[in-house]
Amino acid sequence: MTDLARLDLIGHAELIRRGEATALELLDAAIARIEAARDLNAVICDLFDRARDQAAGPLGDGPLAGAPFLLKDLGGTIAGVPERMGSVALREHVPAETSVVVGRYLAAGLVVAGKTNTPEWGNHCTTEPVLFGPTVNPRAPGRSPGGSSGGSAAAVAAGLVPAASGGDGTGSIRVPAACCGVIGLKPARGRKTFAPDAGHLLEGLVNEHALTRTVRDCAALLDATAGGVPGDPYTAPPPAEPWLRALERDPDPLRIAWTADGPFESTTDPEARAAVEQAARMLEGLGHRLEPGAPSFDTEAVVDAVAVLHQVSNLDLYALAEEVLGRPPERDELEPTAWEMLEEGRSVSGARYAGAIAAVHAQGRRFAQGLADLRADVLLVPTLLTGGPPPLQHLNQPRGSTQEFFRVEFATTGWTAMANVSGFAAMSLPLGATADGLPVGVQLMAPEETVLLKVAAQLERAGALRF
């Protein structure tokens, strides 16, 4: 019998096309897995009745049609369905419109069974909101599942669904992918629209995609959802061919720069270092040229700019909460990190905000030019600098200032934020493990997605992906 808990989205859709199962049968099997795993606290909003209606209707014949799917409860808006963003202050928030990207998921025939847990406003690289409580990492109970897409990563790692959506502003897809031992791609800047609500988020730092168990699902989801809409401020250039088709061929030999060191003031755990070194050897064995080296940039300028952008973003979310509540949120309706960012954000001047945007652009260009100077096609680095997932109650704590909060975060996440700052595509793959069997993610970065997906598929075919 087919093990549905290990079958990917495309595999589910193939069962339906061959007449071996119906979408409703596959959905009910996923619902049973969700119900049996409530202790993970990964799914915090059930959409079972809505999903059954969807599964019973026409789904099309695309590569994903009929497969069960989950949406992160931050950015994955469906008209009339609550979107709480992990915040007590937004517990009554119900969007009036469905986002264009979610509409594309539905048009591809994905059956949305529910929404996944996320930290308040996506502020943390761990998923421990006061509103719903922490999500359990199924690979490492007692350790962080990562964030802010931790509920999605945990659901995929536990086999509740084959894939789930995520969003990434400083690593929020790749960090939980590394913590939970799944695949996480942050697309290039401008790859997807944020319509109808926004032109971009965090001045271009944020990108939306998914957590998956196979590379082909990652590519198929990108094919289904990429592209802008009229009026978007900018869009990424379209690929030469569909990403799913591109995976059928190994990449030409690439020049890959690599380092196991982090760019900020931090130390790489020996097991994270060993995972990167092993990945470098594997890639060299596959015919690629590996050269030590990495771009440099002004780390303090990045910390300060990212902090300022988050301070102002929290002010915007505070205004949304005030609108939803009909009054200003009270102190106990927001978590300490949000209050810290809000209090500092109120003193940010227009000139300081403009300076933060300019700093992000300047350091992003410096990073990109550094990789070009190395004549590298791809950068290979750790996803996290820790040996396995970091502890709980670490990445969600206020630090006295937003800048210090991000210094602590970046000391753990290392290179992840630079893909957001530069606009590069970046992908975390489960290529390593600690001595006690915990997942260790390894990260690839490049200006666009095709080369990353082709390398990832090559590693997958070589049997290099763990978990």
Coordinates of C-alpha atoms in Angstrom, one line a residue:
M1 CA 0.0 0.0 0.0
T2 CA 1.1 3.6 -0.7
D3 CA 2.4 5.4 2.4
L4 CA 0.5 8.7 2.0
A5 CA 2.5 10.3 4.8
R6 CA 5.7 10.0 2.7
L7 CA 4.2 10.7 -0.7
D8 CA 4.8 14.2 -2.2
L9 CA 2.2 16.5 -3.9
I10 CA 2.9 15.2 -7.4
G11 CA 2.6 11.7 -6.1
H12 CA -0.8 12.4 -4.6
A13 CA -2.0 14.0 -7.9
E14 CA -0.7 11.0 -9.9
L15 CA -2.8 8.7 -7.7
I16 CA -5.9 10.7 -8.6
R17 CA -5.1 10.8 -12.3
R18 CA -4.6 7.1 -12.4
G19 CA -7.9 6.6 -10.7
E20 CA -6.3 4.9 -7.6
A21 CA -7.8 7.4 -5.2
T22 CA -10.0 10.5 -5.2
A23 CA -9.1 13.9 -3.9
L24 CA -11.6 13.5 -1.1
E25 CA -10.1 10.2 0.0
L26 CA -6.6 11.8 0.1
L27 CA -7.9 14.8 2.0
D28 CA -9.6 12.6 4.6
A29 CA -6.4 10.7 5.1
A30 CA -4.5 14.0 5.6
I31 CA -7.2 15.2 8.0
A32 CA -6.8 11.9 10.0
R33 CA -3.1 12.5 10.2
I34 CA -3.6 16.1 11.4
E35 CA -6.1 15.0 14.0
A36 CA -3.7 12.3 15.3
A37 CA -0.9 14.9 15.6
R38 CA -2.6 17.6 17.5
D39 CA 0.2 17.5 20.1
L40 CA 2.6 19.0 17.5
N41 CA 0.5 22.2 17.5
A42 CA 1.4 22.7 13.8
V43 CA -2.2 23.3 12.4
I44 CA -4.0 26.1 14.3
C45 CA -7.0 26.6 11.9
D46 CA -9.0 23.7 10.5
L47 CA -10.6 24.3 7.1
F48 CA -11.9 20.7 6.7
D49 CA -15.4 21.4 5.5
R50 CA -14.2 24.0 3.0
A51 CA -11.5 21.6 1.8
R52 CA -14.0 18.7 1.4
D53 CA -16.2 21.0 -0.8
Q54 CA -13.1 21.9 -2.8
A55 CA -12.0 18.2 -3.1
A56 CA -15.5 17.2 -4.4
G57 CA -15.4 19.9 -7.2
P58 CA -13.5 20.2 -10.4
L59 CA -9.7 20.4 -9.8
G60 CA -8.2 20.3 -13.2
D61 CA -5.5 17.9 -14.4
G62 CA -2.3 19.8 -13.5
P63 CA 0.7 18.1 -11.7
L64 CA -0.6 19.2 -8.3
A65 CA -4.4 18.8 -8.7
G66 CA -6.1 17.2 -5.7
A67 CA -3.2 17.1 -3.4
P68 CA -3.7 18.3 0.3
F69 CA -1.9 21.5 1.3
L70 CA -1.6 23.8 4.2
L71 CA -1.2 27.6 4.3
K72 CA 0.9 29.6 6.8
D73 CA -1.3 31.8 8.9
L74 CA 0.6 34.9 7.9
G75 CA 0.3 36.2 4.3
G76 CA -1.8 33.3 3.1
T77 CA -5.1 35.2 3.0
I78 CA -8.4 33.6 2.1
A79 CA -11.5 35.9 2.1
G80 CA -13.6 35.1 5.1
V81 CA -11.0 32.9 6.8
P82 CA -9.3 34.2 10.0
E83 CA -5.7 35.3 9.7
R84 CA -4.3 35.8 13.2
M85 CA -0.6 36.1 12.4
G86 CA 0.2 34.5 15.8
S87 CA -1.0 37.6 17.6
V88 CA -3.5 37.9 20.4
A89 CA -4.3 41.4 19.1
L90 CA -5.4 40.0 15.7
R91 CA -7.4 37.1 17.1
E92 CA -10.5 38.5 15.4
H93 CA -8.8 39.5 12.1
V94 CA -10.7 38.1 9.0
P95 CA -9.4 39.3 5.6
A96 CA -11.9 40.4 3.0
E97 CA -9.9 39.3 0.0
T98 CA -8.0 36.2 -1.1
S99 CA -4.3 36.9 -2.1
V100 CA -3.4 36.3 -5.7
V101 CA -0.8 33.7 -4.7
V102 CA -3.4 31.7 -2.7
G103 CA -5.7 32.0 -5.7
R104 CA -3.0 30.4 -7.8
Y105 CA -2.6 27.6 -5.3
L106 CA -6.3 27.0 -5.6
A107 CA -6.3 27.3 -9.4
A108 CA -3.5 24.6 -9.4
G109 CA -6.0 22.3 -7.7
L110 CA -4.3 22.2 -4.3
V111 CA -6.8 21.3 -1.5
V112 CA -6.2 23.6 1.5
A113 CA -7.0 21.7 4.7
G114 CA -6.0 24.4 7.2
K115 CA -3.5 27.0 8.3
T116 CA -0.3 26.6 10.3
N117 CA 1.2 28.2 13.4
T118 CA 3.5 31.2 13.2
P119 CA 5.1 33.5 15.7
E120 CA 3.5 36.9 16.3
W121 CA 3.7 39.0 13.2
G122 CA 6.6 36.8 11.9
N123 CA 9.0 38.6 14.2
H124 CA 10.8 35.5 15.3
C125 CA 12.9 32.7 13.7
T126 CA 11.1 30.3 16.1
T127 CA 7.4 29.4 16.4
E128 CA 6.3 30.0 20.0
P129 CA 3.4 32.4 20.0
V130 CA 1.5 33.3 23.1
L131 CA -1.8 33.0 21.2
F132 CA -1.5 29.3 20.2
G133 CA 1.5 28.1 22.1
P134 CA 4.7 26.6 20.7
T135 CA 4.9 24.2 17.7
V136 CA 6.7 21.0 18.5
N137 CA 9.6 20.0 16.2
P138 CA 8.7 16.4 15.2
R139 CA 12.4 15.7 14.5
A140 CA 13.6 17.2 17.8
P141 CA 10.9 17.6 20.5
G142 CA 12.2 20.1 23.0
R143 CA 14.0 22.1 20.4
S144 CA 12.8 24.9 18.1
P145 CA 10.9 24.1 14.9
G146 CA 12.3 27.3 13.5
G147 CA 10.2 30.2 12.3
S148 CA 8.4 32.1 11.2
S149 CA 7.2 29.2 9.0
G150 CA 7.6 26.7 11.8
G151 CA 4.1 25.3 11.8
S152 CA 4.4 24.6 8.1
A153 CA 7.8 22.9 8.4
A154 CA 6.7 20.7 11.3
A155 CA 3.5 19.7 9.4
V156 CA 5.5 18.6 6.4
A157 CA 8.3 16.9 8.4
A158 CA 5.7 14.9 10.3
G159 CA 3.9 13.8 7.1
L160 CA 0.6 15.6 7.8
V161 CA 0.7 17.0 4.3
P162 CA 3.2 16.8 1.5
A163 CA 3.9 20.6 1.5
A164 CA 2.8 23.8 3.1
S165 CA 3.3 27.5 2.3
G166 CA 5.8 29.8 4.0
G167 CA 7.2 33.3 3.9
D168 CA 10.8 34.5 4.4
G169 CA 12.0 37.9 5.5
T170 CA 15.4 37.0 7.1
G171 CA 15.3 33.2 6.8
S172 CA 11.8 32.3 7.8
I173 CA 11.4 29.5 5.2
R174 CA 15.0 28.2 5.3
V175 CA 15.5 28.3 9.1
P176 CA 12.4 26.0 9.8
A177 CA 13.4 23.8 6.9
A178 CA 16.8 23.3 8.5
C179 CA 15.3 22.7 11.9
C180 CA 12.8 20.2 10.7
G181 CA 14.8 18.4 8.0
V182 CA 12.8 19.4 4.9
I183 CA 13.4 21.5 1.8
G184 CA 12.8 25.3 1.9
L185 CA 13.3 27.7 -1.0
K186 CA 13.2 31.5 -0.8
P187 CA 12.6 32.7 -4.3
A188 CA 14.4 35.7 -5.9
R189 CA 13.0 39.1 -5.1
G190 CA 10.0 40.0 -7.2
R191 CA 9.3 36.4 -8.2
K192 CA 5.8 36.4 -6.8
T193 CA 3.2 39.1 -6.4
F194 CA 1.9 40.4 -3.0
A195 CA -1.4 41.6 -4.6
P196 CA -3.9 42.7 -3.7
D197 CA -2.6 44.0 -0.4
A198 CA 0.9 45.2 -1.1
G199 CA 3.6 45.8 -3.7
H200 CA 6.3 44.4 -1.5
L201 CA 6.9 43.7 2.2
L202 CA 9.7 44.9 4.4
E203 CA 10.9 47.0 1.4
G204 CA 11.6 43.8 -0.6
L205 CA 13.1 41.6 2.1
V206 CA 10.1 39.2 2.2
N207 CA 9.4 36.4 -0.3
E208 CA 6.7 33.7 -0.3
H209 CA 7.1 30.1 -1.2
A210 CA 6.8 26.7 0.5
L211 CA 8.2 23.9 2.6
T212 CA 8.4 20.5 0.8
R213 CA 9.8 17.0 1.0
T214 CA 10.9 16.8 -2.6
V215 CA 12.7 19.1 -5.0
R216 CA 10.1 18.4 -7.8
D217 CA 7.3 19.7 -5.5
C218 CA 9.3 22.8 -4.8
A219 CA 9.7 23.5 -8.5
A220 CA 6.1 22.6 -9.4
L221 CA 4.8 25.0 -6.7
L222 CA 7.0 27.8 -8.1
D223 CA 5.7 27.1 -11.6
A224 CA 2.1 27.4 -10.3
T225 CA 2.5 30.6 -8.4
A226 CA 5.3 32.7 -9.9
G227 CA 4.8 36.0 -11.8
G228 CA 3.5 39.5 -11.2
V229 CA 0.2 41.2 -11.9
P230 CA -0.3 44.6 -13.6
G231 CA 0.8 47.4 -11.3
D232 CA 3.4 45.5 -9.3
P233 CA 6.4 47.7 -8.6
Y234 CA 8.8 45.2 -10.0
T235 CA 9.0 41.5 -11.1
A236 CA 11.8 39.0 -11.5
P237 CA 12.6 37.9 -15.1
P238 CA 10.8 34.8 -16.1
P239 CA 12.7 31.5 -16.4
A240 CA 13.8 30.2 -19.8
E241 CA 11.6 27.1 -19.2
P242 CA 9.4 25.8 -16.5
W243 CA 11.3 24.9 -13.3
L244 CA 9.8 21.4 -13.2
R245 CA 11.1 20.7 -16.7
A246 CA 14.5 22.1 -15.9
L247 CA 15.0 19.5 -13.2
E248 CA 15.1 16.7 -15.7
R249 CA 18.7 17.6 -16.6
D250 CA 21.8 17.9 -14.4
P251 CA 23.3 21.4 -14.3
D252 CA 26.5 22.0 -16.3
P253 CA 29.6 22.0 -14.1
L254 CA 29.4 25.0 -11.8
R255 CA 31.9 27.2 -9.9
I256 CA 30.7 27.1 -6.3
A257 CA 32.2 29.4 -3.6
W258 CA 31.8 28.0 -0.1
T259 CA 32.4 28.7 3.6
A260 CA 31.4 27.2 6.8
D261 CA 32.0 30.4 8.7
G262 CA 29.2 32.9 9.5
P263 CA 29.5 36.5 8.5
F264 CA 28.4 38.0 11.8
E265 CA 30.1 37.7 15.2
S266 CA 29.4 34.1 15.8
T267 CA 31.0 30.6 15.9
T268 CA 29.9 27.7 13.7
D269 CA 29.2 24.5 15.6
P270 CA 31.5 21.7 14.5
E271 CA 28.5 19.6 13.3
A272 CA 27.2 22.4 11.2
R273 CA 30.7 22.9 9.8
A274 CA 31.0 19.2 9.1
A275 CA 27.7 19.2 7.1
V276 CA 28.9 22.1 4.9
E277 CA 32.3 20.4 4.3
Q278 CA 30.6 17.1 3.4
A279 CA 28.3 19.0 1.0
A280 CA 31.3 20.6 -0.7
R281 CA 32.9 17.2 -1.2
M282 CA 29.6 15.7 -2.6
L283 CA 29.3 18.6 -5.0
E284 CA 32.9 18.3 -6.1
G285 CA 32.2 14.6 -6.7
L286 CA 29.3 15.5 -8.9
G287 CA 31.7 17.5 -11.2
H288 CA 31.4 21.0 -9.8
R289 CA 34.4 23.2 -8.9
L290 CA 34.5 24.2 -5.3
E291 CA 36.5 27.2 -4.2
P292 CA 36.7 28.5 -0.6
G293 CA 35.5 32.1 -0.2
A294 CA 32.5 34.2 0.4
P295 CA 31.3 37.8 -0.2
S296 CA 31.9 40.5 2.4
F297 CA 29.7 43.3 3.5
D298 CA 29.1 45.7 6.4
T299 CA 27.5 43.5 9.0
E300 CA 26.6 46.4 11.4
A301 CA 24.9 48.3 8.5
V302 CA 22.8 45.2 7.8
V303 CA 21.8 44.7 11.4
D304 CA 20.8 48.3 11.8
A305 CA 18.8 48.5 8.5
V306 CA 16.9 45.3 9.1
A307 CA 16.1 46.5 12.6
V308 CA 14.7 49.8 11.4
L309 CA 12.6 48.1 8.7
H310 CA 11.1 45.7 11.3
Q311 CA 10.3 48.6 13.7
V312 CA 8.3 50.4 11.0
S313 CA 6.6 47.1 9.9
N314 CA 5.5 46.5 13.4
L315 CA 4.0 50.0 13.5
D316 CA 2.0 49.1 10.4
L317 CA 0.8 45.8 12.0
Y318 CA -0.1 47.7 15.2
A319 CA -2.3 50.0 13.1
L320 CA -4.0 46.9 11.6
A321 CA -4.6 45.5 15.1
E322 CA -6.1 48.9 16.2
E323 CA -8.4 48.8 13.3
V324 CA -9.5 45.2 14.0
L325 CA -10.0 45.8 17.7
G326 CA -11.6 49.2 17.3
R327 CA -9.1 50.5 19.9
P328 CA -5.4 50.5 20.6
P329 CA -4.1 47.0 21.6
E330 CA -3.3 46.7 25.3
R331 CA 0.1 45.7 26.7
D332 CA -1.0 42.1 27.4
E333 CA -2.3 41.7 23.8
L334 CA 1.2 42.0 22.3
E335 CA 4.4 40.1 23.1
P336 CA 7.5 41.8 24.5
T337 CA 9.5 41.7 21.3
A338 CA 6.7 43.5 19.4
W339 CA 6.4 46.2 22.1
E340 CA 10.2 46.7 22.0
M341 CA 10.1 47.2 18.2
L342 CA 7.0 49.4 18.4
E343 CA 8.4 51.7 21.1
E344 CA 11.6 52.2 19.1
G345 CA 9.7 52.5 15.8
R346 CA 7.8 55.5 17.0
S347 CA 11.0 57.5 17.0
V348 CA 12.1 56.5 13.5
S349 CA 12.2 59.6 11.3
G350 CA 11.5 59.6 7.6
A351 CA 15.2 60.2 6.9
R352 CA 16.3 57.3 9.1
Y353 CA 13.8 55.0 7.3
A354 CA 15.0 56.1 3.9
G355 CA 18.6 55.6 5.1
A356 CA 17.8 52.0 6.1
I357 CA 16.3 51.3 2.7
A358 CA 19.5 52.7 1.0
A359 CA 21.7 50.7 3.3
V360 CA 19.9 47.5 2.4
H361 CA 20.3 48.2 -1.3
A362 CA 24.0 49.2 -0.8
Q363 CA 24.9 46.1 1.2
G364 CA 22.9 43.8 -1.2
R365 CA 24.9 45.1 -4.1
R366 CA 28.1 44.7 -2.2
F367 CA 27.2 41.1 -1.4
A368 CA 26.2 40.4 -5.1
Q369 CA 29.4 42.0 -6.4
G370 CA 31.5 40.0 -4.0
L371 CA 30.1 36.8 -5.4
A372 CA 30.6 38.0 -8.9
D373 CA 34.2 38.9 -8.0
L374 CA 34.7 35.3 -6.9
R375 CA 33.4 34.3 -10.4
A376 CA 31.0 31.9 -8.6
D377 CA 27.7 30.7 -9.8
V378 CA 26.5 29.5 -6.4
L379 CA 27.4 30.2 -2.8
L380 CA 27.4 27.2 -0.3
V381 CA 27.0 28.1 3.4
P382 CA 25.4 26.7 6.5
T383 CA 21.7 27.4 7.0
L384 CA 22.1 27.7 10.8
L385 CA 25.4 27.9 12.7
T386 CA 24.1 25.6 15.4
G387 CA 24.5 21.9 15.7
G388 CA 20.9 21.0 14.9
P389 CA 17.8 23.0 15.8
P390 CA 18.4 25.8 18.4
P391 CA 16.8 25.6 21.8
L392 CA 13.3 26.9 22.6
Q393 CA 12.8 30.3 24.3
H394 CA 16.0 31.7 22.7
L395 CA 15.1 33.4 19.3
N396 CA 11.9 35.0 20.6
Q397 CA 13.3 37.0 23.5
P398 CA 13.5 40.8 23.7
R399 CA 17.1 42.0 24.0
G400 CA 16.8 45.6 25.0
S401 CA 16.8 47.0 21.5
T402 CA 15.8 45.7 18.1
Q403 CA 19.3 46.0 16.9
E404 CA 20.5 43.7 19.6
F405 CA 17.6 41.3 18.9
F406 CA 18.9 40.9 15.3
R407 CA 22.5 40.6 16.4
V408 CA 21.5 37.5 18.5
E409 CA 19.3 36.1 15.7
F410 CA 22.0 36.6 13.0
A411 CA 24.6 34.9 15.3
T412 CA 22.4 31.8 15.0
T413 CA 21.2 32.1 11.4
G414 CA 24.4 33.4 9.8
W415 CA 24.0 34.0 6.1
T416 CA 20.2 33.7 5.7
A417 CA 19.4 37.4 5.9
M418 CA 21.8 38.2 3.0
A419 CA 19.7 36.4 0.5
N420 CA 16.8 38.7 1.5
V421 CA 19.0 41.8 1.5
S422 CA 20.5 41.0 -1.9
G423 CA 17.3 39.6 -3.4
F424 CA 19.1 36.3 -4.3
A425 CA 17.3 33.0 -4.3
A426 CA 18.3 30.7 -1.5
M427 CA 17.5 27.1 -0.6
S428 CA 18.0 25.0 2.5
L429 CA 18.5 21.3 2.0
P430 CA 18.6 18.5 4.6
L431 CA 22.1 17.4 3.8
G432 CA 23.5 16.8 7.3
A433 CA 22.7 15.4 10.7
T434 CA 24.2 15.6 14.2
A435 CA 25.6 12.6 16.0
D436 CA 22.3 12.1 17.8
G437 CA 20.3 12.3 14.5
L438 CA 19.0 15.9 14.5
P439 CA 18.7 17.6 11.1
V440 CA 21.4 20.0 9.9
G441 CA 20.5 22.2 6.9
V442 CA 22.9 23.4 4.3
Q443 CA 22.2 26.4 2.2
L444 CA 22.7 27.3 -1.5
M445 CA 22.4 30.9 -2.8
A446 CA 22.3 32.2 -6.4
P447 CA 20.8 35.2 -8.3
E448 CA 17.9 33.0 -9.6
E449 CA 16.2 29.8 -8.8
T450 CA 16.9 27.5 -11.7
V451 CA 20.5 26.7 -10.9
L452 CA 19.6 26.0 -7.2
L453 CA 16.7 23.7 -8.1
K454 CA 18.9 21.8 -10.7
V455 CA 21.7 21.3 -8.1
A456 CA 19.2 20.3 -5.5
A457 CA 17.6 17.7 -7.8
Q458 CA 21.1 16.4 -8.7
L459 CA 21.8 16.0 -5.0
E460 CA 18.5 14.3 -4.5
R461 CA 19.1 11.9 -7.3
A462 CA 22.5 11.1 -5.8
G463 CA 20.7 10.1 -2.5
A464 CA 22.3 13.0 -0.6
L465 CA 19.2 14.4 1.1
R466 CA 18.5 13.2 4.6
F467 CA 15.3 12.6 6.5

